[in-house]
Coordinates of C-alpha atoms (C1' of nucleotides) and ligand atoms in Angstrom, one line a residue:
Chain A
M1 CA -7.6 22.4 6.0
K2 CA -8.0 20.7 2.5
N3 CA -8.6 17.3 2.5
I4 CA -5.3 15.7 2.0
S5 CA -5.6 12.1 0.2
S6 CA -4.0 8.9 1.4
K7 CA -0.9 9.1 -0.4
T8 CA 0.1 12.4 0.4
I9 CA -0.2 10.9 3.9
S10 CA 2.4 8.3 3.5
R11 CA 4.4 10.0 0.8
V12 CA 4.9 13.0 4.0
L13 CA 5.6 9.8 6.5
L14 CA 8.1 9.1 4.1
C15 CA 9.7 12.0 4.2
V16 CA 9.6 12.7 8.1
R17 CA 11.5 9.8 8.6
T18 CA 14.0 11.0 6.3
L19 CA 14.5 15.0 8.0
E20 CA 14.3 12.4 10.9
S21 CA 17.6 10.8 9.7
L22 CA 19.0 13.5 7.9
M23 CA 18.4 15.4 11.1
R24 CA 20.8 12.7 13.0
E25 CA 23.5 12.9 10.6
G26 CA 23.3 17.0 11.5
K27 CA 22.6 18.2 8.5
I28 CA 20.2 21.4 8.2
T29 CA 18.3 22.0 5.1
I30 CA 17.6 20.3 2.2
S31 CA 16.7 20.8 -1.3
S32 CA 13.0 18.9 -2.7
G33 CA 16.2 17.3 -5.1
G34 CA 17.6 15.9 -2.8
L35 CA 14.5 14.9 -0.6
A36 CA 13.4 12.7 -4.2
R37 CA 16.7 11.4 -4.9
I38 CA 16.8 9.6 -0.5
T39 CA 13.5 8.7 -1.3
G40 CA 13.0 7.5 -4.5
L41 CA 10.0 10.5 -5.1
T42 CA 9.9 13.4 -7.2
D43 CA 10.7 17.2 -6.7
V44 CA 7.4 18.3 -7.7
Q45 CA 5.5 15.3 -5.6
I46 CA 6.8 16.3 -2.9
R47 CA 6.5 19.8 -2.6
K48 CA 3.3 19.9 -3.9
D49 CA 2.4 17.5 -0.7
I50 CA 4.0 20.2 1.1
S51 CA 2.6 22.9 0.6
N52 CA -0.7 21.2 1.8
F53 CA 0.3 22.4 4.6
G54 CA 1.7 25.9 4.0
K55 CA 4.6 27.9 2.4
V56 CA 7.9 26.5 4.0
G57 CA 10.6 26.4 1.6
I58 CA 12.9 29.2 0.8
P59 CA 13.9 29.0 -2.9
R60 CA 17.1 29.3 -3.9
V61 CA 17.7 27.0 -0.7
G62 CA 15.2 24.3 0.4
Y63 CA 14.4 23.3 3.4
N64 CA 15.1 24.1 7.2
I65 CA 14.9 20.0 8.4
R66 CA 13.8 20.4 11.7
D67 CA 11.0 23.6 10.5
L68 CA 9.8 20.9 8.2
K69 CA 9.7 18.2 9.7
T70 CA 7.8 20.4 12.7
V71 CA 5.0 22.0 10.1
L72 CA 4.6 18.0 8.8
E73 CA 4.3 16.4 12.0
E74 CA 1.8 19.1 13.4
F75 CA -0.5 18.9 10.5
I76 CA -1.1 15.4 10.0
L77 CA 0.0 14.0 13.5
R78 CA -1.3 16.7 15.9
K79 CA -0.6 14.4 19.0
N80 CA 2.7 13.8 21.1
V81 CA 1.9 10.0 21.5
I82 CA -0.2 7.6 19.4
R83 CA -1.3 4.5 21.2
V84 CA -1.8 1.2 20.4
I85 CA -3.2 -1.4 21.6
L86 CA -2.8 -4.8 19.9
F87 CA -4.0 -8.3 19.7
G88 CA -2.4 -11.4 20.0
A89 CA 1.1 -12.0 21.4
G90 CA 1.9 -15.0 19.3
N91 CA 4.5 -14.8 16.4
L92 CA 4.3 -11.2 14.9
G93 CA 3.5 -9.8 17.9
K94 CA 5.5 -10.5 19.8
A95 CA 8.2 -8.9 17.7
I96 CA 5.6 -6.3 16.7
L97 CA 6.1 -5.9 21.4
K98 CA 10.1 -6.4 21.1
Y99 CA 10.6 -3.4 18.2
A100 CA 12.6 -0.4 20.2
G101 CA 11.3 1.4 16.7
F102 CA 7.7 2.9 17.2
G103 CA 9.1 4.5 20.3
K104 CA 11.5 6.7 18.6
Q105 CA 8.2 8.1 16.7
K106 CA 5.0 8.8 18.4
L107 CA 3.8 4.8 18.7
K108 CA 3.0 3.6 22.0
I109 CA 2.0 0.5 23.1
V110 CA -0.4 0.8 25.5
A111 CA -2.0 -2.6 26.4
A112 CA -1.3 -6.3 24.9
F113 CA -4.2 -8.6 24.7
D114 CA -4.3 -12.9 24.5
R115 CA -6.1 -15.3 24.8
D116 CA -3.3 -17.7 25.6
K117 CA -3.5 -17.6 29.0
K118 CA 0.6 -18.4 29.1
K119 CA 0.9 -15.5 27.0
S120 CA -0.9 -13.2 29.0
E121 CA 0.3 -11.6 32.1
K122 CA 3.6 -11.3 31.2
V123 CA 5.3 -8.2 30.3
I124 CA 7.3 -8.0 26.5
N125 CA 9.1 -5.3 26.7
G126 CA 7.6 -3.0 29.1
V127 CA 4.5 -3.7 27.9
K128 CA 1.9 -6.2 29.9
V129 CA 0.2 -9.3 28.2
Y130 CA -3.6 -9.1 29.8
P131 CA -6.1 -12.3 29.1
F132 CA -8.1 -11.0 26.3
E133 CA -11.8 -11.4 28.8
K134 CA -10.5 -8.4 30.5
A135 CA -10.5 -6.4 27.2
L136 CA -13.0 -5.0 26.4
F137 CA -13.3 -3.5 30.0
L138 CA -9.3 -2.0 30.0
I139 CA -10.1 -0.4 26.7
K140 CA -12.2 2.1 27.6
K141 CA -11.4 3.0 30.5
S142 CA -7.8 3.6 28.6
T143 CA -8.5 5.4 25.2
A144 CA -6.6 4.2 21.9
D145 CA -5.6 5.4 19.0
I146 CA -5.1 2.4 17.4
G147 CA -6.3 -1.1 17.5
V148 CA -3.7 -3.7 15.4
I149 CA -4.9 -7.1 14.9
A150 CA -2.0 -10.3 15.3
V151 CA -4.6 -12.9 15.8
P152 CA -5.3 -15.8 13.9
Q153 CA -8.0 -15.2 11.8
E154 CA -10.7 -17.0 12.9
A155 CA -10.2 -14.8 16.0
S156 CA -10.2 -11.8 14.1
Q157 CA -14.2 -10.2 12.6
E158 CA -14.3 -11.1 17.1
V159 CA -11.2 -8.9 18.0
A160 CA -12.6 -6.5 15.2
D161 CA -15.6 -6.4 16.4
L162 CA -14.3 -5.1 20.6
I163 CA -11.8 -2.9 19.1
V164 CA -14.6 -1.4 17.0
A165 CA -17.1 -1.1 20.6
A166 CA -14.3 0.5 22.2
G167 CA -14.9 3.7 20.4
I168 CA -11.8 3.2 18.4
K169 CA -11.7 4.2 14.9
S170 CA -8.1 3.0 13.3
I171 CA -7.4 -0.4 12.7
V172 CA -4.2 -2.4 11.5
N173 CA -5.2 -6.2 10.8
F174 CA -2.5 -8.2 9.7
A175 CA -4.9 -11.2 9.1
P176 CA -5.8 -12.6 6.0
V177 CA -9.1 -11.5 6.2
S178 CA -11.4 -9.1 5.0
L179 CA -13.1 -7.1 8.5
K180 CA -16.4 -5.5 8.3
V181 CA -16.4 -2.6 10.3
P182 CA -18.3 0.8 10.6
K183 CA -17.6 3.1 7.9
E184 CA -16.4 5.4 9.9
V185 CA -14.2 3.4 11.2
H186 CA -10.5 2.4 8.9
V187 CA -9.1 -0.5 8.0
R188 CA -6.1 -0.8 6.7
N189 CA -5.2 -4.1 5.2
I190 CA -1.5 -5.7 5.5
D191 CA -1.2 -9.6 4.9
L192 CA 2.0 -10.0 4.3
T193 CA 1.0 -12.9 1.6
I194 CA -0.3 -10.9 -0.7
E195 CA 2.6 -7.9 0.0
F196 CA 5.1 -10.8 -0.8
L197 CA 3.0 -11.8 -3.9
S198 CA 2.5 -7.8 -5.4
A199 CA 6.2 -7.6 -5.1
Y200 CA 7.1 -10.5 -7.4
C201 CA 3.7 -10.1 -9.9
D202 CA 4.8 -6.0 -9.5
A203 CA 8.3 -7.0 -11.6
S204 CA 7.8 -10.1 -13.5
V205 CA 3.6 -8.9 -15.3
Chain B
M1 CA -0.8 -8.8 -22.6
K2 CA -2.1 -5.8 -21.6
N3 CA 0.3 -3.9 -18.6
I4 CA -1.6 -4.8 -15.3
S5 CA -0.8 -2.1 -12.7
S6 CA -0.1 -2.3 -9.4
K7 CA -3.4 -2.1 -7.9
T8 CA -5.2 -4.6 -9.9
I9 CA -2.5 -6.9 -9.5
S10 CA -3.2 -6.4 -5.0
R11 CA -7.3 -6.6 -5.9
V12 CA -6.4 -9.8 -7.7
L13 CA -4.8 -11.4 -5.3
L14 CA -7.1 -10.7 -2.2
C15 CA -10.4 -11.8 -5.4
V16 CA -7.9 -15.3 -5.3
R17 CA -7.3 -15.1 -1.2
T18 CA -11.5 -14.9 -0.7
L19 CA -12.1 -17.7 -3.6
E20 CA -10.0 -19.9 -2.5
S21 CA -12.0 -18.9 1.2
L22 CA -14.4 -20.0 -0.3
M23 CA -13.6 -23.1 -1.9
R24 CA -13.0 -24.0 1.7
E25 CA -16.8 -23.6 2.3
G26 CA -17.9 -25.7 -0.3
K27 CA -19.7 -22.9 -2.5
I28 CA -18.4 -23.4 -6.2
T29 CA -20.1 -19.9 -8.1
I30 CA -19.9 -16.4 -6.8
S31 CA -20.8 -13.4 -8.8
S32 CA -19.3 -9.9 -8.9
G33 CA -21.4 -8.7 -6.3
G34 CA -20.4 -11.5 -3.7
L35 CA -17.1 -10.8 -4.0
A36 CA -17.1 -7.6 -3.3
R37 CA -19.4 -7.7 -0.4
I38 CA -17.1 -10.4 1.0
T39 CA -13.8 -8.1 0.1
G40 CA -14.6 -4.1 0.2
L41 CA -14.5 -3.1 -3.4
T42 CA -16.9 -2.9 -6.1
D43 CA -18.6 -5.1 -8.4
V44 CA -17.5 -2.7 -11.4
Q45 CA -14.1 -2.7 -10.8
I46 CA -13.8 -6.3 -10.0
R47 CA -15.9 -7.2 -13.1
K48 CA -13.0 -5.1 -14.8
D49 CA -9.9 -6.1 -13.4
I50 CA -10.7 -10.1 -14.3
S51 CA -11.7 -8.7 -17.8
N52 CA -8.1 -8.1 -17.9
F53 CA -7.8 -11.9 -17.9
G54 CA -10.6 -13.1 -20.5
K55 CA -14.0 -13.7 -20.9
V56 CA -14.7 -16.2 -17.7
G57 CA -17.7 -15.3 -16.1
I58 CA -21.3 -16.7 -17.3
P59 CA -24.7 -13.7 -17.1
R60 CA -27.3 -14.6 -14.4
V61 CA -25.0 -17.1 -12.9
G62 CA -21.2 -15.6 -12.0
Y63 CA -18.1 -16.7 -11.5
N64 CA -17.6 -20.6 -10.5
I65 CA -15.3 -20.2 -8.4
R66 CA -12.2 -22.8 -9.1
D67 CA -12.5 -21.9 -12.9
L68 CA -11.9 -17.9 -11.5
K69 CA -9.4 -18.7 -9.2
T70 CA -7.2 -20.9 -11.8
V71 CA -7.3 -17.6 -14.6
L72 CA -6.6 -15.3 -12.1
E73 CA -3.4 -17.5 -10.8
E74 CA -2.4 -18.6 -14.2
F75 CA -2.3 -14.3 -15.6
I76 CA -0.5 -13.2 -12.2
L77 CA 1.7 -15.6 -11.2
R78 CA 2.5 -18.2 -13.8
K79 CA 4.5 -20.7 -11.1
N80 CA 3.7 -23.4 -8.7
V81 CA 6.1 -22.3 -6.6
I82 CA 7.7 -19.0 -5.8
R83 CA 11.2 -18.7 -3.6
V84 CA 11.5 -16.4 -1.2
I85 CA 15.3 -15.6 0.4
L86 CA 14.8 -14.3 4.0
F87 CA 17.6 -12.2 5.0
G88 CA 17.5 -12.1 9.4
A89 CA 16.0 -13.9 11.8
G90 CA 15.5 -11.2 14.6
N91 CA 12.2 -11.0 16.5
L92 CA 10.3 -10.0 12.7
G93 CA 12.5 -12.5 10.7
K94 CA 11.5 -15.2 13.1
A95 CA 7.6 -14.4 13.0
I96 CA 7.8 -14.8 9.0
L97 CA 10.2 -18.1 9.5
K98 CA 7.3 -19.5 10.8
Y99 CA 3.8 -18.3 9.6
A100 CA 2.0 -22.0 8.1
G101 CA 0.2 -19.9 5.7
F102 CA 3.2 -19.0 3.1
G103 CA 2.9 -22.5 2.0
K104 CA -0.7 -22.4 1.9
Q105 CA -0.5 -19.9 -1.1
K106 CA 2.2 -20.7 -3.5
L107 CA 5.1 -19.4 -1.6
K108 CA 8.0 -21.1 -0.4
I109 CA 11.1 -20.1 1.8
V110 CA 14.5 -21.4 0.8
A111 CA 16.7 -19.6 2.2
A112 CA 17.7 -17.9 5.8
F113 CA 20.4 -15.8 6.0
D114 CA 21.7 -13.5 9.6
R115 CA 25.0 -12.4 10.5
D116 CA 24.9 -13.5 13.7
K117 CA 26.2 -16.4 14.1
K118 CA 23.9 -18.0 17.6
K119 CA 20.8 -17.0 14.9
S120 CA 22.5 -19.4 11.6
E121 CA 22.7 -22.7 11.6
K122 CA 19.8 -23.3 13.3
V123 CA 16.6 -24.5 11.3
I124 CA 13.3 -22.7 11.9
N125 CA 10.4 -24.6 10.8
G126 CA 11.7 -26.0 7.9
V127 CA 14.1 -23.5 7.2
K128 CA 18.0 -24.0 7.6
V129 CA 19.5 -20.4 8.4
Y130 CA 23.0 -20.4 7.2
P131 CA 25.3 -17.7 8.3
F132 CA 25.6 -14.3 5.7
E133 CA 29.1 -15.0 4.5
K134 CA 27.6 -17.8 2.4
A135 CA 24.9 -16.0 1.1
L136 CA 26.0 -14.9 -1.9
F137 CA 27.3 -17.8 -3.1
L138 CA 24.3 -20.0 -1.9
I139 CA 21.5 -17.5 -4.0
K140 CA 23.3 -18.1 -7.1
K141 CA 23.1 -21.5 -6.9
S142 CA 19.8 -21.6 -6.7
T143 CA 17.3 -18.7 -8.2
A144 CA 14.9 -16.7 -6.2
D145 CA 11.8 -14.5 -6.8
I146 CA 11.9 -12.3 -4.1
G147 CA 14.1 -11.8 -1.0
V148 CA 13.0 -10.1 2.2
I149 CA 15.3 -7.6 4.2
A150 CA 15.1 -7.9 7.8
V151 CA 18.1 -6.7 9.0
P152 CA 17.9 -3.8 11.4
Q153 CA 18.5 -0.4 9.0
E154 CA 21.8 0.0 8.6
A155 CA 23.0 -3.3 7.1
S156 CA 19.7 -3.5 4.8
Q157 CA 21.7 -1.3 1.7
E158 CA 24.3 -4.1 2.3
V159 CA 22.1 -6.8 1.8
A160 CA 19.8 -4.7 -0.4
D161 CA 23.5 -4.8 -2.9
L162 CA 23.6 -8.5 -2.6
I163 CA 20.1 -9.5 -3.6
V164 CA 20.6 -7.4 -6.2
A165 CA 24.0 -8.6 -7.3
A166 CA 22.3 -12.4 -7.0
G167 CA 20.2 -11.8 -10.1
I168 CA 17.1 -10.9 -8.1
K169 CA 14.2 -8.6 -8.9
S170 CA 12.0 -7.8 -6.0
I171 CA 13.3 -7.1 -2.8
V172 CA 10.0 -6.9 0.1
N173 CA 12.3 -4.6 2.4
F174 CA 11.1 -3.8 6.0
A175 CA 13.4 -1.8 7.2
P176 CA 13.0 2.2 7.6
V177 CA 15.4 3.2 4.4
S178 CA 14.6 3.9 1.0
L179 CA 17.2 1.3 -0.8
K180 CA 18.9 2.2 -3.9
V181 CA 18.6 -0.1 -6.5
P182 CA 18.7 -0.3 -10.5
K183 CA 15.0 0.8 -11.7
E184 CA 15.1 -3.3 -13.3
V185 CA 14.5 -4.1 -9.4
H186 CA 11.6 -3.8 -8.3
V187 CA 11.4 -2.7 -4.1
R188 CA 8.4 -2.7 -1.8
N189 CA 8.4 -1.3 1.5
I190 CA 6.1 -1.9 4.5
D191 CA 7.5 0.1 7.3
L192 CA 5.4 -0.6 10.0
T193 CA 5.8 2.9 12.1
I194 CA 4.1 4.0 8.6
E195 CA 1.7 1.6 8.2
F196 CA 0.5 2.3 11.8
L197 CA 0.8 5.8 11.8
S198 CA -1.3 5.7 8.2
A199 CA -3.3 4.4 9.5
Y200 CA -3.9 6.5 12.6
C201 CA -3.9 9.8 10.1
D202 CA -6.5 8.0 7.2
A203 CA -9.1 7.8 10.0
S204 CA -8.4 11.1 11.5
V205 CA -7.2 13.5 9.5
Chain C
dG1 C1' 24.2 46.9 -6.3
dC2 C1' 23.5 43.6 -10.1
dA3 C1' 23.6 39.3 -13.4
dA4 C1' 23.0 35.0 -12.7
dT5 C1' 21.4 31.2 -11.0
dA6 C1' 18.6 27.7 -7.8
dT7 C1' 14.9 26.4 -5.7
dC8 C1' 10.2 27.1 -4.5
dG9 C1' 5.2 27.3 -5.2
dT10 C1' 1.5 26.5 -8.3
dG11 C1' -2.0 26.7 -12.3
dA12 C1' -2.8 24.0 -16.3
dA13 C1' -2.2 19.8 -19.2
dA14 C1' -1.5 14.6 -19.3
dT15 C1' -2.2 10.7 -17.7
dT16 C1' -4.0 7.1 -14.6
dT17 C1' -7.7 4.9 -12.0
dG18 C1' -12.6 4.6 -10.8
dT19 C1' -17.5 5.0 -11.8
dA20 C1' -21.9 4.7 -14.4
dA21 C1' -24.3 3.1 -18.2
dC22 C1' -26.4 -0.6 -20.3
dG23 C1' -26.2 -3.5 -24.2
dA24 C1' -25.5 -8.7 -24.4
dT25 C1' -26.2 -13.0 -22.6
dT26 C1' -28.1 -16.9 -19.7
dA27 C1' -31.4 -19.5 -16.1
dT28 C1' -35.6 -19.5 -14.4
dG29 C1' -41.3 -19.7 -13.8
dC30 C1' -44.9 -19.8 -15.8
Chain D
dG1 C1' -41.4 -21.3 -26.0
dC2 C1' -41.0 -16.9 -23.6
dA3 C1' -41.3 -13.4 -21.0
dT4 C1' -39.1 -11.3 -17.4
dA5 C1' -34.5 -10.8 -13.9
dA6 C1' -29.9 -11.3 -12.9
dT7 C1' -25.3 -11.1 -13.6
dC8 C1' -21.1 -10.4 -17.0
dG9 C1' -17.9 -7.3 -20.2
dT10 C1' -17.2 -3.4 -21.8
dT11 C1' -17.4 1.6 -23.4
dA12 C1' -17.9 6.3 -21.9
dC13 C1' -17.6 9.4 -19.1
dA14 C1' -16.2 11.2 -13.8
dA15 C1' -12.5 12.0 -10.3
dA16 C1' -8.3 11.9 -8.4
dT17 C1' -3.4 12.0 -9.0
dT18 C1' 0.9 12.9 -11.6
dT19 C1' 3.5 15.6 -14.4
dC20 C1' 4.7 20.1 -16.6
dA21 C1' 5.4 24.8 -17.2
dC22 C1' 7.1 28.6 -15.0
dG23 C1' 7.0 32.9 -12.7
dA24 C1' 8.4 34.6 -8.3
dT25 C1' 12.2 35.0 -4.9
dA26 C1' 16.3 34.3 -1.9
dT27 C1' 21.6 33.2 -2.1
dT28 C1' 26.3 33.7 -4.3
dG29 C1' 30.3 36.6 -6.7
dC30 C1' 31.5 40.2 -9.1
Ligands
NAD1 N1 4.3 -14.3 11.4 C1 3.9 -14.0 10.0 O1 4.8 -13.0 9.6 C2 2.6 -13.4 9.4 C3 2.6 -13.5 8.4 C4 1.4 -13.2 7.7 C5 0.1 -13.1 7.8 N2 0.3 -13.4 9.4 C6 -1.2 -13.1 10.5 O2 -0.5 -12.5 11.9 C7 -1.9 -13.2 12.3 C8 -1.2 -13.7 13.0 O3 0.0 -14.5 13.2 P1 0.9 -15.3 14.5 O4 1.8 -16.1 12.7 O5 1.1 -14.2 14.7 O6 -0.1 -16.1 14.8 P2 0.2 -17.2 16.3 O7 -0.4 -18.1 16.1 O8 2.1 -17.6 16.5 O9 0.2 -15.8 17.3 C9 -1.3 -15.9 17.2 C10 -2.0 -15.2 19.0 O10 -3.4 -15.0 19.2 C11 -3.7 -15.1 20.1 N3 -5.4 -14.7 20.2 C12 -5.9 -15.9 19.6 N4 -7.5 -15.6 20.1 C13 -7.4 -14.1 20.2 C14 -8.1 -13.7 20.5 N5 -9.6 -13.7 20.4 N6 -7.8 -12.1 21.4 C15 -5.8 -11.9 21.9 N7 -5.6 -13.0 21.3 C16 -5.6 -14.5 20.5 C17 -3.6 -16.8 20.6 O11 -3.4 -17.2 22.0 C18 -1.4 -16.6 20.0 O12 -0.6 -16.2 20.4 C19 -2.6 -14.3 11.7 O13 -3.7 -14.2 11.2 C20 -2.0 -14.9 10.7 O14 -2.7 -15.1 9.4 C21 1.2 -13.8 9.9
NAD2 N1 10.1 -6.0 14.4 C1 9.0 -5.4 14.1 O1 8.0 -5.2 14.6 C2 9.6 -3.9 13.3 C3 8.9 -2.9 12.9 C4 9.2 -1.7 12.3 C5 10.0 -2.2 11.1 N2 10.7 -3.0 11.5 C6 12.3 -3.1 11.2 O2 12.3 -5.2 10.8 C7 14.1 -5.2 10.5 C8 14.1 -6.0 11.3 O3 13.2 -5.9 13.2 P1 13.8 -6.9 13.9 O4 12.8 -6.3 15.0 O5 13.2 -8.1 13.5 O6 15.4 -6.9 14.4 P2 16.4 -8.0 16.0 O7 17.6 -7.1 16.0 O8 15.2 -8.3 16.2 O9 16.4 -8.2 14.0 C9 17.3 -8.8 13.0 C10 18.9 -9.9 12.7 O10 18.9 -9.4 11.5 C11 20.4 -10.4 12.0 N3 21.1 -9.3 10.7 C12 22.3 -8.4 10.7 N4 22.9 -8.1 10.3 C13 22.5 -9.4 8.7 C14 23.4 -8.8 7.5 N5 23.9 -8.4 7.0 N6 22.4 -10.0 7.1 C15 21.9 -11.0 8.1 N7 21.4 -10.6 8.6 C16 22.0 -9.7 9.6 C17 20.7 -9.7 12.8 O11 21.5 -10.6 13.7 C18 19.3 -10.3 13.8 O12 19.6 -11.1 14.2 C19 14.7 -3.8 11.1 O13 14.7 -3.0 9.9 C20 13.5 -2.9 11.9 O14 13.9 -1.9 11.6 C21 10.6 -4.7 12.5

DNA sequence: GCAATATCGTGAAATTTGTAACGATTATGC
DNA sequence: GCATAATCGTTACAAATTTCACGATATTGC
């Protein structure tokens, strides 16, 4: 398969989300132009992204929504359940644990860890919060696909090291710190401060 | 001034965050190579980004941390306080309200709104949560720079329309919905589902 | 059945973004 | 003071990404 760029992946996931929403509305087909109007992407971009995965469209008709969703998901997700492990059950971690929307997609939070005894040993929205000390042992037994870091910045590198040691290859990092990880491990940083400031700057600069 | 791309802005904000951290450590100067090692960017990219804003560096020495930070902030932030208005004081909204880190940067949450009577009329971390009905009136009086949407997806377009009506030009949208806004309004979408899935796909596809 | 038309898929052109190379400049050590 | 070395700023080059243009194809209406 061709190398799919990170930008393409984000756009395709946006399309998948939109296709799901169209399915819920009972729609059967959608054109690249229609998807473009909803998502804010361009029609050509959508067709080109889709063309990475084969020929799914029907000229003069567009795409069958269910088929397109299936094809896109098969190529980029390729698993029915993507297993997430969460570090830090503080303000942000709890919001993530309580969010029902992940399950509707293929994301499943399989465990959470917190160093604070008052927070661990609880169950939030069906997910058990374990004490941090047990993390390495438990993670190694149950392979996870993604590690999410929602701990204070001082602890974030230590947690990243543990995630790497457990053999997990994807990290989502909410701490405002640039993590050091081996190059085969992929980190996606979400620093909300930077996101907010970028939103402001993009509009004003 | 030249047109600064959105990517440059994100990188510069990352550098500013790093410079702050270096200042706290008591460092005085840093080279582009040093910044590159910490941030994961490349030294050339950093020098090129900085060159958008003038000549701040000293050959053979690098950059004075305080000076560089000042120059970068002056050019891209240009305000001492960036005022944020938050919609939705649910799980995510509360996490945002309780986060102390925004204030250390120049972000200030000036008001929050929630439709649920049980949540409004409270004060969280010094920020008052108002009932949603009062939003348009209150926002128009106190101009804000950014509107943050942390309401359920059904309500997100309605809230976006209100933010637009209040004359705010930047939106950060956490709802998994593509908003319709006039083209002069800038939307930054943060769909955590897509972020998590992207992190997984980037590492595996 | 056939012309008309909407839409797909795609190679080529244009634009944007990132990289490499290198002269210019300043501190350091002798 | 002068050679040396580190680092900046910038120009030229390369790679990635987006946009354009258009041929191919399936449906619709007559
Ligand atoms: N809340 C926000 O809106 C927000 C915004 C921007 C950035 N962040 C960043 O996200 C991270 C989490 O923020 P928060 O507001 O949830 O903080 P928080 O203090 O509410 O929660 C952090 C949790 O991590 C736990 N913890 C500490 N060390 C740990 C370890 N080694 N392993 C497991 N758990 C550990 C703490 O006990 C605590 O429960 C921070 O790095 C913060 O800078 C948060
Ligand atoms: N929590 C997460 O980790 C997470 C993850 C991904 C996406 N999201 C998205 O973020 C948004 C918020 O998520 P949440 O978990 O905080 O949901 P939540 O249900 O906990 O909170 C939503 C809040 O918005 C309020 N609200 C409803 N309509 C409103 C209106 N018109 N104006 C003001 N307030 C209104 C509700 O009363 C509620 O308090 C949702 O769109 C969700 O899909 C959240």
